[in-house]
XYZ file of C-alpha atoms in Angstrom:
327
model
C -11.156 -1.370 -87.814
C -11.634 -1.386 -84.182
C -8.653 -1.665 -81.900
C -8.421 -4.936 -79.992
C -9.513 -4.671 -76.420
C -6.810 -5.595 -73.979
C -7.820 -7.750 -71.125
C -6.108 -6.814 -67.855
C -4.457 -9.747 -66.237
C -4.314 -9.941 -62.449
C -1.022 -8.958 -60.871
C 0.928 -11.907 -59.583
C 1.160 -10.416 -56.086
C -2.474 -9.435 -55.797
C -4.295 -11.458 -53.153
C -7.717 -12.672 -54.033
C -10.081 -12.329 -51.143
C -13.525 -13.573 -50.497
C -16.020 -10.852 -49.538
C -16.500 -10.758 -45.783
C -13.257 -12.582 -45.010
C -10.329 -11.008 -43.187
C -7.095 -10.423 -45.116
C -4.468 -13.070 -44.648
C -2.109 -10.571 -42.998
C -4.629 -9.811 -40.269
C -5.319 -13.508 -39.764
C -1.615 -14.187 -39.374
C -1.295 -11.354 -36.830
C -4.281 -12.652 -34.855
C -2.863 -16.175 -34.855
C 0.518 -14.863 -33.706
C -1.084 -12.935 -30.851
C -2.987 -16.022 -29.738
C 0.185 -18.092 -29.762
C 1.998 -15.434 -27.735
C -0.895 -15.304 -25.265
C -0.847 -19.081 -24.838
C 2.912 -19.005 -24.330
C 2.564 -16.229 -21.754
C -0.085 -18.136 -19.826
C 2.075 -21.266 -19.984
C 5.069 -19.523 -18.434
C 3.046 -17.615 -15.814
C 0.886 -20.567 -14.766
C 3.337 -21.836 -12.074
C 3.539 -18.355 -10.554
C -0.240 -17.983 -10.587
C -0.624 -21.351 -8.873
C 1.848 -20.355 -6.150
C 0.096 -16.994 -5.657
C -3.256 -18.765 -5.421
C -1.939 -21.209 -2.822
C -0.097 -18.591 -0.778
C -2.585 -15.722 -1.015
C -6.024 -16.761 -2.175
C -6.332 -19.981 -0.190
C -5.638 -18.366 3.235
C -8.089 -15.572 2.422
C -10.836 -17.996 1.418
C -10.075 -20.203 4.417
C -10.377 -17.193 6.731
C -13.706 -16.186 5.183
C -15.119 -19.689 5.548
C -13.810 -20.053 9.107
C -15.383 -16.748 10.121
C -18.828 -18.360 9.726
C -17.978 -21.379 11.864
C -18.241 -22.111 15.556
C -15.128 -24.145 16.268
C -13.952 -26.024 19.333
C -10.635 -27.724 19.932
C -10.421 -31.486 20.422
C -7.587 -33.932 20.893
C -7.669 -34.584 17.158
C -7.548 -30.914 16.179
C -10.411 -28.530 15.440
C -14.040 -29.463 15.040
C -16.766 -27.345 13.445
C -19.805 -27.415 15.692
C -22.087 -25.280 13.532
C -22.145 -22.697 10.776
C -23.355 -19.357 12.038
C -23.041 -15.577 11.762
C -22.689 -15.242 15.528
C -18.996 -14.366 15.176
C -19.846 -11.221 13.233
C -22.671 -10.363 15.618
C -20.259 -10.646 18.543
C -17.640 -8.572 16.758
C -19.937 -5.716 15.710
C -21.505 -5.497 19.164
C -18.128 -5.389 20.919
C -16.838 -2.062 22.176
C -13.290 -3.418 21.883
C -13.737 -3.852 18.130
C -15.122 -0.336 17.764
C -12.222 1.120 19.780
C -9.714 -0.836 17.689
C -11.385 0.357 14.492
C -11.294 4.002 15.575
C -7.628 3.723 16.566
C -6.634 1.929 13.354
C -8.444 4.364 11.058
C -7.178 7.440 12.898
C -3.646 6.095 13.102
C -3.655 5.229 9.390
C -4.967 8.604 8.249
C -2.631 10.576 10.532
C 0.597 8.720 9.815
C 0.024 8.416 6.064
C -0.762 12.139 5.737
C 2.404 13.143 7.617
C 4.526 10.644 5.667
C 3.260 11.928 2.316
C 4.008 15.552 3.225
C 7.460 14.748 4.611
C 8.185 12.371 1.733
C 7.418 15.093 -0.828
C 9.615 17.582 1.026
C 12.520 15.141 1.269
C 12.149 14.120 -2.376
C 12.188 17.750 -3.564
C 15.344 18.425 -1.548
C 17.039 15.305 -2.912
C 16.047 16.160 -6.477
C 17.768 19.527 -6.163
C 21.008 18.033 -4.872
C 23.800 17.865 -7.409
C 26.303 15.918 -5.337
C 26.015 13.329 -2.583
C 22.487 12.245 -3.464
C 23.446 8.576 -3.488
C 24.999 8.700 -0.023
C 22.042 10.560 1.441
C 19.626 8.088 -0.143
C 21.584 5.207 1.344
C 21.426 6.791 4.810
C 17.708 7.518 4.468
C 16.943 3.931 3.527
C 18.546 2.518 6.677
C 15.358 2.976 8.771
C 13.250 1.401 6.032
C 15.620 -1.552 5.686
C 15.353 -2.433 9.371
C 12.923 -5.167 10.334
C 9.966 -3.555 12.096
C 10.467 -5.642 15.227
C 14.077 -4.445 15.440
C 13.175 -0.788 14.943
C 10.323 -1.137 17.463
C 12.743 -2.518 20.045
C 15.094 0.380 19.304
C 12.328 2.889 19.983
C 11.382 0.980 23.122
C 14.871 1.722 24.446
C 14.546 5.381 23.452
C 11.160 5.699 25.167
C 12.154 3.873 28.340
C 11.093 5.826 31.426
C 14.372 5.143 33.248
C 17.214 5.433 30.745
C 15.567 6.375 27.422
C 17.158 9.183 25.425
C 13.776 10.684 24.495
C 12.690 10.701 28.129
C 16.001 12.370 29.056
C 15.419 15.088 26.423
C 11.952 15.781 27.815
C 13.501 15.972 31.282
C 15.705 18.865 30.157
C 12.683 21.097 29.516
C 10.078 19.599 31.861
C 10.029 19.109 35.613
C 8.367 15.713 35.272
C 8.960 14.056 31.879
C 6.014 11.980 30.667
C 5.967 8.210 30.768
C 5.651 7.992 27.007
C 4.403 4.421 26.690
C 2.413 4.525 29.915
C -0.327 6.980 28.944
C -2.707 6.827 25.982
C -1.924 10.063 24.125
C 1.896 9.909 24.490
C 1.822 6.212 23.563
C -0.114 6.884 20.343
C 2.204 9.774 19.501
C 5.238 7.584 20.216
C 3.950 4.879 17.884
C 3.277 7.432 15.150
C 6.777 8.940 15.443
C 8.392 5.505 15.201
C 6.273 4.612 12.176
C 6.921 7.919 10.409
C 10.671 7.598 11.049
C 10.726 4.182 9.436
C 8.460 4.641 6.415
C 9.001 8.242 5.284
C 12.178 7.268 3.335
C 10.133 4.718 1.393
C 7.615 7.395 0.400
C 10.429 9.812 -0.478
C 12.075 7.315 -2.837
C 8.781 6.661 -4.668
C 8.104 10.379 -5.087
C 11.708 11.069 -6.115
C 11.255 8.577 -8.953
C 8.329 10.680 -10.170
C 10.191 13.963 -9.769
C 13.143 12.999 -11.949
C 10.745 12.132 -14.797
C 9.245 15.623 -15.014
C 10.569 17.240 -18.217
C 12.825 20.242 -17.685
C 10.829 22.124 -20.321
C 7.901 22.432 -17.908
C 10.072 24.235 -15.347
C 11.440 26.511 -18.053
C 7.944 27.313 -19.315
C 6.807 28.160 -15.792
C 9.842 30.396 -15.329
C 9.109 32.195 -18.599
C 5.530 32.760 -17.429
C 6.898 34.409 -14.283
C 5.804 31.724 -11.824
C 7.551 31.688 -8.462
C 8.774 28.541 -6.706
C 5.496 27.847 -4.897
C 3.370 28.395 -8.006
C 5.656 26.102 -10.007
C 5.396 23.435 -7.358
C 1.601 23.736 -7.133
C 0.831 23.931 -10.853
C 3.655 21.877 -12.378
C 5.134 19.482 -9.848
C 2.069 18.330 -7.891
C -0.074 17.490 -10.950
C 2.783 15.443 -12.391
C 3.222 13.608 -9.083
C -0.405 12.497 -8.740
C 0.192 8.930 -10.003
C 3.213 8.268 -7.773
C 1.511 9.879 -4.772
C -1.457 7.567 -5.364
C 0.877 4.554 -5.394
C 2.592 5.701 -2.196
C -0.741 6.284 -0.446
C -2.045 2.848 -1.431
C 1.085 1.088 -0.205
C 1.104 2.957 3.077
C -2.621 2.536 3.735
C -2.305 -1.213 3.214
C 0.628 -1.362 5.617
C -0.677 1.050 8.241
C -4.181 -0.424 8.427
C -2.747 -3.849 9.166
C -0.254 -2.586 11.721
C 0.657 -5.237 14.265
C 4.340 -5.621 15.060
C 5.090 -2.024 16.085
C 2.378 -1.663 18.783
C 2.780 -5.323 19.770
C 6.439 -4.767 20.677
C 6.101 -1.277 22.143
C 2.807 -1.336 24.037
C 1.090 -4.724 23.630
C -1.940 -2.673 22.611
C -1.903 -0.641 25.809
C -2.061 1.237 28.009
C -5.435 -0.420 28.368
C -6.645 -0.657 24.795
C -5.404 2.760 23.645
C -3.085 1.375 20.944
C -4.907 -1.865 20.212
C -5.198 -2.179 16.436
C -7.566 -4.490 14.586
C -4.687 -6.868 13.904
C -3.798 -7.090 17.606
C -7.456 -7.578 18.502
C -7.696 -10.469 16.050
C -4.459 -11.935 17.385
C -5.752 -11.867 20.955
C -9.064 -13.453 19.958
C -7.306 -16.214 18.037
C -4.246 -17.053 20.122
C -5.145 -15.898 23.620
C -8.863 -16.623 23.744
C -8.602 -19.518 21.226
C -11.732 -18.205 19.532
C -10.871 -19.166 15.942
C -14.160 -18.054 14.414
C -14.081 -14.607 16.021
C -10.427 -14.104 15.075
C -11.212 -15.050 11.470
C -14.209 -12.680 11.455
C -12.025 -9.794 12.634
C -9.414 -10.594 9.977
C -12.052 -10.880 7.252
C -13.748 -7.617 8.235
C -10.367 -5.848 8.322
C -9.494 -7.091 4.858
C -12.888 -6.012 3.528
C -12.476 -2.526 5.010
C -9.025 -2.180 3.426
C -10.343 -3.305 0.037
C -13.304 -0.907 0.173
C -11.070 1.990 1.223
C -8.578 1.332 -1.583
C -11.340 1.032 -4.183
C -12.921 4.321 -3.063
C -9.531 6.028 -3.163
C -8.801 4.715 -6.661
C -12.251 5.803 -7.849
C -11.761 9.302 -6.451
C -8.287 9.475 -7.990
C -9.626 8.347 -11.386
C -12.400 10.953 -11.270
C -9.840 13.635 -10.467
C -7.653 12.519 -13.370
C -10.609 12.441 -15.775
C -11.667 15.943 -14.776
C -8.304 17.686 -14.639
C -5.836 15.314 -16.273
C -2.541 14.139 -14.858
C 0.436 16.308 -15.354
C -1.324 19.044 -17.317
């Protein structure tokens, strides 16, 4: 006799699937992700609309206006013709070239000094065991001041008659310089005021990166016999690359569009020594009433900032890909 062959019955919990079809669990997960995405877009849509109205519309309006020749009438503004003459006038102007050179040089110089000082201040704060909160609060006072207010404060300090800075120069010099009356001292005075205000901001960003460095890395460097400078160069700086990149981007965006500080202190003078691109655009728009030229200057400035930030991010990404962050 042959033993009866048992036929295996399918398990009750076994899911039958059609070849080529996704399992039901994956389909449910995909459907859940789509529902979450739709919900996210639904809740963020009002914010995106506001951002588009507040940010994108003025930018697009400025770009369009930069190609227009506009004259004022009793009913408002009237477009006479669409032309590229505004950009031709801007690029052929020596005032625009001088403003560009000043803005680029001022941005590079102040941001470099602020990054170095910000790292130094952050390292000192990170090593403090007591009173860090109070010192941070004091450091943030310059940053919390409105730029117009801090600019007016430095205007008092630089005053040729009763300014404290002028008085200090008078103690060591026979004839103290008129700080805001000559090109080089005026540029230096602007840079000092800017560095005083924004270095605390850079220090706070870098301090946030410092406190996240694991203590084990310092201990490993100490075991390897590394001194303080070697530890800082090989352990701290690589770990701070992302936060330094963030600080540089923020400061470049702010410094390249500088307006209120030189406007209050020097009005772009003496002559055009401290005339930034933003002040040049302001004068073209509100003093000369040349709307198209002012929009062209603003558009070109925004394009230069965007290109500079993209190149910086590309260089930073290449550096990270080659050496790694925090290795």
